[in-house]
XYZ file of C-alpha atoms in Angstrom:
557
model
C 0.000 0.000 0.000
C 1.514 3.341 -1.064
C 0.559 6.692 0.351
C 1.715 10.253 0.363
C 4.138 13.020 -0.126
C 7.195 14.133 -2.002
C 10.659 12.752 -2.379
C 12.734 10.431 -4.498
C 12.721 7.079 -2.738
C 16.103 5.871 -3.944
C 17.866 8.935 -2.612
C 15.965 8.726 0.618
C 16.618 5.070 1.282
C 20.287 5.274 0.452
C 20.518 8.065 2.991
C 18.605 6.117 5.593
C 21.093 3.284 5.273
C 23.645 5.635 6.787
C 21.617 6.565 9.862
C 23.887 7.290 12.782
C 24.025 9.628 15.702
C 24.752 13.066 14.337
C 28.429 13.880 14.329
C 29.997 17.255 14.130
C 27.355 19.159 16.112
C 28.366 21.612 18.763
C 29.014 19.850 22.042
C 30.049 22.817 24.134
C 29.631 22.246 27.859
C 26.425 23.677 29.268
C 25.704 24.670 32.838
C 23.089 23.202 35.138
C 20.051 25.359 35.914
C 20.826 27.403 38.994
C 24.624 27.469 38.609
C 26.384 30.797 38.587
C 29.114 29.952 36.097
C 28.901 31.310 32.587
C 28.675 29.201 29.401
C 31.880 27.656 28.109
C 32.213 29.528 24.840
C 35.099 30.095 22.495
C 36.681 33.474 23.252
C 36.304 36.069 20.540
C 38.213 39.271 20.058
C 35.012 41.246 19.600
C 31.948 39.303 20.751
C 29.060 39.664 18.359
C 25.968 41.446 19.586
C 23.639 38.960 21.240
C 20.350 38.540 19.407
C 16.898 38.513 21.002
C 13.895 36.532 19.765
C 10.402 35.474 20.782
C 9.411 31.788 20.594
C 6.051 30.141 21.171
C 5.570 27.388 23.742
C 2.486 25.300 24.457
C 0.892 26.150 27.790
C -0.554 23.009 29.383
C -0.841 24.492 32.868
C 1.755 22.005 34.092
C 4.246 24.367 35.747
C 3.834 24.327 39.547
C 3.420 27.845 40.983
C 6.627 27.525 42.984
C 8.519 26.877 39.729
C 7.361 30.093 38.074
C 5.788 30.474 34.636
C 6.838 30.783 31.002
C 8.300 34.236 31.675
C 10.712 32.869 34.264
C 11.482 29.383 35.544
C 14.572 27.219 35.981
C 14.601 26.078 32.331
C 13.882 29.464 30.769
C 16.721 30.849 32.884
C 19.001 27.960 31.892
C 18.351 28.441 28.177
C 18.969 32.176 28.388
C 22.131 31.664 30.444
C 23.639 28.932 28.270
C 22.118 29.581 24.859
C 23.388 31.883 22.116
C 20.493 34.393 22.152
C 18.053 36.024 24.546
C 14.694 34.253 24.370
C 11.264 35.339 25.521
C 8.550 32.692 25.362
C 4.957 33.325 24.341
C 2.671 30.739 25.972
C -0.146 29.419 23.774
C -2.966 27.214 25.140
C -2.203 23.702 23.876
C -5.721 22.806 22.804
C -6.627 26.272 21.551
C -3.419 27.064 19.715
C -4.951 27.821 16.309
C -7.221 30.713 17.347
C -4.503 32.079 19.629
C -1.857 32.015 16.901
C -4.312 33.527 14.410
C -5.035 36.383 16.803
C -1.320 36.993 17.356
C -0.595 36.919 13.626
C -3.488 39.271 12.875
C -2.287 41.761 15.491
C 1.327 41.635 14.332
C 2.508 40.279 17.684
C 3.120 36.638 16.783
C 6.386 35.025 17.918
C 9.377 34.955 15.590
C 9.523 31.163 15.799
C 6.164 29.360 15.913
C 6.211 25.786 17.176
C 3.019 23.916 16.224
C 2.387 20.214 15.653
C -0.709 20.519 13.461
C 0.116 20.455 9.746
C -3.264 21.940 8.812
C -2.563 25.027 10.898
C 0.889 25.506 9.419
C -0.466 24.995 5.914
C -3.117 27.638 6.547
C -0.474 30.197 7.521
C 1.635 29.289 4.504
C -1.296 29.793 2.143
C -1.880 33.240 3.702
C 1.787 34.154 3.117
C 2.405 34.604 6.839
C 5.573 32.489 6.895
C 9.190 33.161 5.973
C 11.149 30.744 3.750
C 14.131 29.474 5.721
C 16.502 28.268 2.971
C 18.605 31.430 3.058
C 18.853 31.670 6.842
C 19.985 28.039 6.981
C 22.594 28.574 4.263
C 23.950 31.736 5.901
C 23.763 31.017 9.604
C 23.263 27.322 10.367
C 25.732 24.582 11.222
C 23.869 21.913 13.208
C 20.512 21.970 11.455
C 22.220 22.249 8.081
C 24.147 19.049 8.837
C 20.941 17.273 9.843
C 19.306 18.301 6.558
C 22.285 16.979 4.629
C 22.217 13.619 6.415
C 18.423 13.257 6.285
C 17.133 14.958 3.107
C 13.591 13.773 3.817
C 13.397 16.660 6.314
C 13.921 19.118 3.477
C 11.553 17.354 1.109
C 8.659 17.287 3.559
C 9.320 20.826 4.792
C 9.349 22.249 1.262
C 6.120 23.775 -0.037
C 4.630 23.993 -3.515
C 6.655 27.105 -4.388
C 9.840 25.040 -4.037
C 11.031 26.817 -0.893
C 11.714 25.325 2.540
C 9.425 26.662 5.270
C 9.246 24.085 8.047
C 11.653 22.912 10.736
C 11.378 19.199 11.448
C 12.624 16.481 13.732
C 13.547 12.803 13.412
C 11.577 10.389 15.557
C 12.238 6.837 16.613
C 9.497 4.737 15.027
C 7.467 3.418 17.965
C 3.881 2.392 18.778
C 1.709 5.447 19.333
C -1.600 3.691 19.979
C -2.075 0.184 21.380
C -4.814 -2.328 22.087
C -4.324 -3.983 25.480
C -6.286 -6.921 26.876
C -6.612 -8.527 30.300
C -4.999 -11.928 29.775
C -6.094 -13.104 33.240
C -9.727 -12.469 32.264
C -9.246 -14.509 29.099
C -7.792 -17.361 31.128
C -10.580 -17.264 33.708
C -13.264 -17.431 31.001
C -11.304 -19.956 28.902
C -11.069 -17.582 25.942
C -8.339 -16.860 23.397
C -6.967 -13.525 22.246
C -9.399 -12.424 19.504
C -8.016 -12.501 15.967
C -11.094 -11.373 13.991
C -13.687 -8.661 14.504
C -16.341 -11.274 15.323
C -14.070 -12.752 17.991
C -13.356 -9.260 19.336
C -17.082 -8.645 19.730
C -17.627 -12.006 21.437
C -14.752 -11.498 23.894
C -15.974 -7.989 24.751
C -19.446 -9.448 25.340
C -18.039 -12.150 27.635
C -16.082 -9.532 29.592
C -19.368 -7.720 30.288
C -21.663 -10.662 30.976
C -19.524 -13.383 32.585
C -18.161 -11.566 35.666
C -14.443 -11.737 34.768
C -13.373 -9.946 37.971
C -15.327 -12.407 40.117
C -17.111 -9.886 42.324
C -20.593 -11.176 41.514
C -21.621 -7.892 39.882
C -22.195 -6.853 36.289
C -19.896 -3.849 36.533
C -17.243 -4.351 33.844
C -16.869 -2.910 30.341
C -15.748 -4.888 27.312
C -13.842 -2.175 25.427
C -13.578 1.633 25.327
C -14.778 4.089 22.696
C -13.472 7.164 24.523
C -9.933 8.485 24.217
C -8.352 6.892 21.147
C -10.965 4.135 20.943
C -12.591 5.455 17.761
C -9.191 5.741 16.070
C -7.963 2.279 17.043
C -11.187 0.573 15.988
C -11.179 2.499 12.699
C -7.670 1.194 12.073
C -8.996 -2.354 12.502
C -11.084 -1.633 9.413
C -8.188 -0.049 7.521
C -9.383 3.523 8.066
C -6.902 6.207 9.095
C -7.417 9.514 7.293
C -10.196 10.490 4.884
C -8.236 9.639 1.734
C -6.451 6.439 0.853
C -4.663 4.747 -2.013
C -6.836 2.063 -3.564
C -5.943 0.196 -6.749
C -3.439 2.824 -7.814
C -5.713 5.819 -7.252
C -6.235 8.198 -4.340
C -9.855 8.275 -3.226
C -12.105 9.537 -0.450
C -12.735 6.380 1.560
C -16.301 6.077 2.843
C -16.692 2.289 2.814
C -14.207 1.520 5.579
C -15.488 4.352 7.726
C -19.003 2.947 7.496
C -17.764 -0.507 8.553
C -15.984 1.005 11.564
C -19.030 3.005 12.651
C -21.285 -0.049 12.246
C -19.030 -2.113 14.516
C -18.767 0.578 17.181
C -22.509 1.171 17.042
C -23.065 -2.550 17.646
C -20.790 -2.415 20.693
C -22.731 0.553 22.061
C -26.207 -0.800 21.288
C -25.393 -4.127 22.950
C -24.092 -2.519 26.135
C -20.450 -3.582 25.772
C -18.994 -0.089 26.297
C -19.463 2.743 28.764
C -22.738 4.419 27.759
C -21.330 7.757 28.946
C -18.254 7.654 26.724
C -19.212 10.920 25.013
C -18.662 12.807 28.269
C -15.165 11.321 28.602
C -13.673 13.997 26.368
C -10.006 13.316 27.083
C -10.193 9.594 27.820
C -9.401 9.941 31.522
C -12.499 8.001 32.620
C -11.355 5.093 30.434
C -7.927 5.170 32.065
C -9.520 5.105 35.506
C -11.758 2.188 34.517
C -8.710 0.267 33.323
C -6.638 1.018 36.428
C -9.581 0.087 38.653
C -9.922 -3.285 36.943
C -13.224 -2.549 35.206
C -12.138 -2.526 31.544
C -11.116 -5.681 29.678
C -9.894 -4.379 26.298
C -8.265 -0.964 26.289
C -7.413 1.174 23.255
C -4.821 3.545 24.679
C -2.319 6.194 23.681
C 1.167 4.974 24.583
C 1.839 8.247 26.410
C -0.863 7.296 28.920
C 0.571 3.849 29.606
C 2.985 5.104 32.234
C 4.824 3.456 35.111
C 2.512 5.255 37.520
C -0.675 4.083 35.795
C 0.540 0.504 35.507
C 1.590 0.410 39.157
C -1.858 1.719 40.121
C -3.469 -1.090 38.125
C -1.297 -3.677 39.886
C -1.976 -2.157 43.289
C -5.724 -2.317 42.698
C -5.584 -5.703 40.946
C -2.471 -7.644 42.059
C -3.266 -10.657 39.839
C -3.919 -8.601 36.698
C -2.038 -9.720 33.584
C -2.012 -7.316 30.659
C -0.778 -8.065 27.145
C -0.856 -6.102 23.886
C -2.791 -7.695 21.060
C -2.531 -7.334 17.311
C -5.518 -5.594 15.786
C -8.009 -8.275 14.718
C -8.475 -8.992 11.033
C -11.455 -7.355 9.320
C -12.960 -7.803 5.863
C -10.396 -5.274 4.604
C -7.300 -7.066 5.922
C -5.180 -6.764 9.044
C -3.575 -3.518 10.116
C -1.791 -1.801 12.993
C -2.772 1.325 14.939
C -0.935 4.618 14.651
C 2.840 4.508 14.980
C 5.082 7.538 15.264
C 6.035 9.125 11.979
C 9.799 9.046 11.292
C 9.895 12.682 10.218
C 7.704 15.325 11.814
C 7.459 19.010 11.000
C 7.114 21.132 14.135
C 8.101 24.742 13.459
C 7.802 27.722 11.115
C 9.198 31.263 11.087
C 7.007 34.361 11.173
C 7.298 36.327 7.926
C 7.713 39.499 10.015
C 10.624 38.177 12.074
C 13.414 40.777 12.282
C 16.465 38.679 13.154
C 16.763 35.459 11.093
C 20.325 34.974 12.309
C 19.265 34.854 15.963
C 16.405 32.485 15.134
C 18.804 30.145 13.369
C 21.296 30.317 16.230
C 18.526 29.311 18.623
C 17.389 26.422 16.402
C 20.957 25.159 16.016
C 21.491 25.238 19.764
C 18.201 23.524 20.606
C 18.723 20.671 18.111
C 22.226 19.945 19.433
C 21.867 16.409 20.873
C 23.638 17.407 24.104
C 21.232 20.256 24.836
C 18.214 18.263 23.683
C 19.182 15.343 25.919
C 19.589 17.576 28.969
C 16.190 19.180 28.425
C 14.703 15.716 28.003
C 16.313 13.984 30.990
C 17.083 16.888 33.304
C 20.318 17.322 35.219
C 22.294 14.128 35.700
C 22.517 13.430 39.414
C 19.463 15.569 40.147
C 16.739 14.309 37.817
C 18.373 11.294 36.204
C 21.221 8.835 36.541
C 22.753 6.239 34.276
C 21.235 2.797 34.634
C 22.774 -0.587 33.951
C 22.025 -0.099 30.245
C 24.123 3.076 30.164
C 21.094 5.290 29.578
C 19.803 8.048 31.808
C 16.831 6.986 33.921
C 14.646 9.049 36.272
C 15.805 9.161 39.887
C 12.496 10.340 41.335
C 9.489 10.402 39.001
C 7.457 12.549 41.397
C 10.230 15.140 41.588
C 10.503 15.142 37.803
C 6.767 15.735 37.420
C 7.253 19.003 39.291
C 10.584 20.107 37.862
C 10.937 18.562 34.392
C 8.188 20.270 32.365
C 10.427 20.684 29.318
C 8.807 18.673 26.510
C 7.208 21.712 24.902
C 10.450 23.694 25.070
C 12.152 20.740 23.423
C 9.840 20.234 20.438
C 12.664 20.405 17.879
C 14.571 17.535 19.520
C 15.386 14.664 17.139
C 15.239 11.542 19.278
C 16.859 9.487 16.537
C 20.058 11.480 17.064
C 20.230 10.421 20.719
C 21.223 6.868 19.792
C 20.253 3.729 21.695
C 18.913 5.739 24.631
C 16.214 7.338 22.472
C 13.638 4.601 23.113
C 12.589 5.955 26.491
C 9.590 3.643 26.766
C 12.168 0.844 26.982
C 15.332 2.298 28.532
C 13.604 4.247 31.334
C 12.306 1.047 32.910
C 14.242 -0.870 35.549
C 14.041 -4.639 35.044
C 14.997 -5.268 38.686
C 11.638 -3.760 39.767
C 8.926 -6.426 39.169
C 6.174 -4.097 37.935
C 8.608 -2.257 35.672
C 9.863 -5.577 34.289
C 6.261 -6.471 33.429
C 5.772 -3.089 31.762
C 9.040 -3.493 29.851
C 7.861 -6.870 28.535
C 4.554 -5.312 27.466
C 6.368 -2.488 25.678
C 8.767 -4.839 23.893
C 5.864 -7.003 22.753
C 3.965 -3.914 21.589
C 6.923 -2.896 19.470
C 7.136 -6.385 17.955
C 3.412 -6.493 17.180
C 2.811 -2.997 15.848
C 6.042 -2.148 13.999
C 5.389 -4.914 11.518
C 5.134 -4.490 7.755
C 2.926 -7.596 7.538
C 0.305 -5.647 9.506
C 0.896 -2.130 8.189
C -0.758 1.067 9.259
C -3.502 1.900 6.723
C -1.918 5.183 5.597
C 0.433 7.948 6.607
C -0.862 11.163 8.132
C -1.861 14.578 6.844
C 1.728 15.828 7.118
C 2.433 13.942 3.907
C -0.395 15.497 1.887
C 0.094 18.624 -0.231
C -1.122 22.018 0.934
C -4.640 22.715 -0.300
C -5.414 26.078 -1.923
C -7.343 28.500 0.294
C -10.737 27.802 -1.277
C -10.323 24.046 -0.809
C -9.096 24.478 2.762
C -12.270 26.435 3.433
C -14.348 23.479 2.215
C -12.588 21.071 4.567
C -12.939 23.491 7.471
C -16.641 24.088 6.829
C -17.403 20.358 7.058
C -15.128 19.406 9.948
C -17.707 19.808 12.717
C -20.026 17.264 11.150
C -17.575 15.055 9.264
C -14.366 15.080 11.336
C -12.874 11.610 11.147
C -13.319 10.669 14.801
C -15.186 13.506 16.531
C -17.662 14.538 13.845
C -21.235 15.114 14.997
C -22.603 12.727 12.383
C -20.501 9.774 13.543
C -21.180 10.377 17.221
C -24.897 10.663 16.495
C -24.767 7.344 14.653
C -23.002 5.588 17.535
C -25.641 6.527 20.100
C -28.676 6.900 17.817
C -29.992 3.355 18.112
C -32.013 1.802 15.304
C -33.305 5.218 14.307
C -29.988 6.326 12.818
C -27.855 3.731 11.056
C -24.217 3.895 9.992
C -25.386 3.687 6.390
C -27.589 6.748 6.859
C -24.743 8.563 8.621
C -22.422 8.015 5.667
C -25.141 9.189 3.274
C -25.631 12.345 5.335
C -21.878 12.963 5.543
C -21.536 12.551 1.780
C -24.359 15.046 1.247
C -22.668 17.592 3.522
C -19.355 17.032 1.748
C -20.728 17.310 -1.773
C -22.892 20.362 -1.043
C -19.828 22.133 0.362
C -17.897 21.405 -2.839
C -15.915 18.481 -1.458
C -15.571 16.861 -4.864
C -13.096 19.610 -5.739
C -10.914 18.524 -2.801
C -11.168 14.868 -3.796
C -10.245 15.726 -7.389
C -7.302 17.857 -6.249
C -5.817 15.033 -4.181
C -6.505 12.451 -6.902
C -4.708 14.559 -9.515
C -1.801 15.252 -7.158
C -1.381 11.552 -6.454
C -1.599 10.597 -10.118
C 1.187 13.064 -10.949
C 3.413 12.197 -7.977
C 2.820 8.557 -7.030
C 6.188 7.460 -8.369
C 7.893 9.918 -5.989
C 5.782 9.870 -2.852
C 7.015 8.554 0.480
C 5.197 5.249 0.907
C 4.195 2.807 3.608
C 6.951 0.489 2.367
C 9.480 3.291 2.795
C 8.269 3.861 6.347
C 8.942 0.269 7.353
C 12.332 0.280 5.639
C 13.165 3.412 7.626
C 12.047 1.696 10.821
C 14.122 -1.396 10.112
C 17.272 0.482 9.179
C 17.060 3.019 12.002
C 16.537 0.209 14.500
C 19.857 -1.315 13.446
C 21.567 1.992 14.148
C 19.905 2.373 17.553
C 21.417 -0.938 18.604
């Protein structure tokens, strides 16, 4: 199955064969937060004037009051003390970043460097000519990021827009499971059931988990599977549905058939009482996590970021005999697939067209992507927040302390984990095998990697990052239909799930098609189909993704 975006595969894959930890980057010694010594820099006869820039940072409300805020805290101070430029951070609400950035851009007060994960948002700003091309600033002022681009040209190809210029700053990720499907193996054993391998078996096991008292408390108080959180996404992947468009028989089409099959299956689960009836109120999936940790959920579709040491230890404390295993997604009528895995290359940043000091911006980017600085922001200060374990990798000393003091992920968005070598796979190396619960979690994580990073059960498609930028009028069509038709939160699909016999999945798809066509959606479908027809020999494909994963894994070892 082949999907999405630009780039000559032969050049890419020959480059990937040479994956190694970046050499030649600056490795100047940096000071710990709170130290009074100055950075170890190379003396200059006449020091250049120090630049000053403004950079966005997601505000998740996760900085304890005693630590400060995004104007001043230990890490902001450390970056300004050790980095090459003066930085002021503009906090942006994580889940309301688009309207906030739009307001800042409209008022002329947007940051010089905008860090934003969502490709649709970045594409919107590009189409409005609000972004600065960065080719020239890289050529003139960069060392570290320029070297990364040379070693991994896919970064340049994906960050380049239709005008042939580079606009986006990207990072290299370790390919790892992003979503998983976990199951209570002890419940299976108690009820004499096997891990389900088909959608019919999945339904039957979920039904048994609800009706046959798997926790043995004599009450009908367990759920079979979750629809909240990432449940809709994981179940859609079972039916080969990822994004709205997919390659089928050499063409790129809007895929309605697989979506209908997914909605029909989820509707059946809901109608038959196998899921939490209140899943719509569980907006962020936290109720599902609590149900799982409390031993009330048998099959759990979960984001890997939520499957933490703390959550697993809570599960074991509440249910000492619980045995959890990851399971391959069951086979559907469309084949067998895997849930979302991390993309190997991810665009994360753009430069404001009104930025006044491209040199300072580039100096900041170069410093932040340096593996030494990125590692420190990721792991904290060695001896304070982390220490080397038996595997030679830094591991947390006190997870509770780090929750309070190590709130650096959003500062560190440009970090390329692939450049950190074998210690990049934190979901493996941060666990201590000598601790029984962590050994169990390590085994689960290793098995998840084996199951989901598997080209025999591929992900259905790559993400929107690999699609071309739509013209403004076509973007407006997509935006106007998103409330009703959004792939996993659209009103039409949610209405179908809870609408009983009065509103079928078939009717929901018909209604969604009507909304799409009345808005002019055929123009979008035609645009993507034509793009794919003209570029399918050059696009980055699913096969290329798994070759990247295989080759990069060899280097990580």
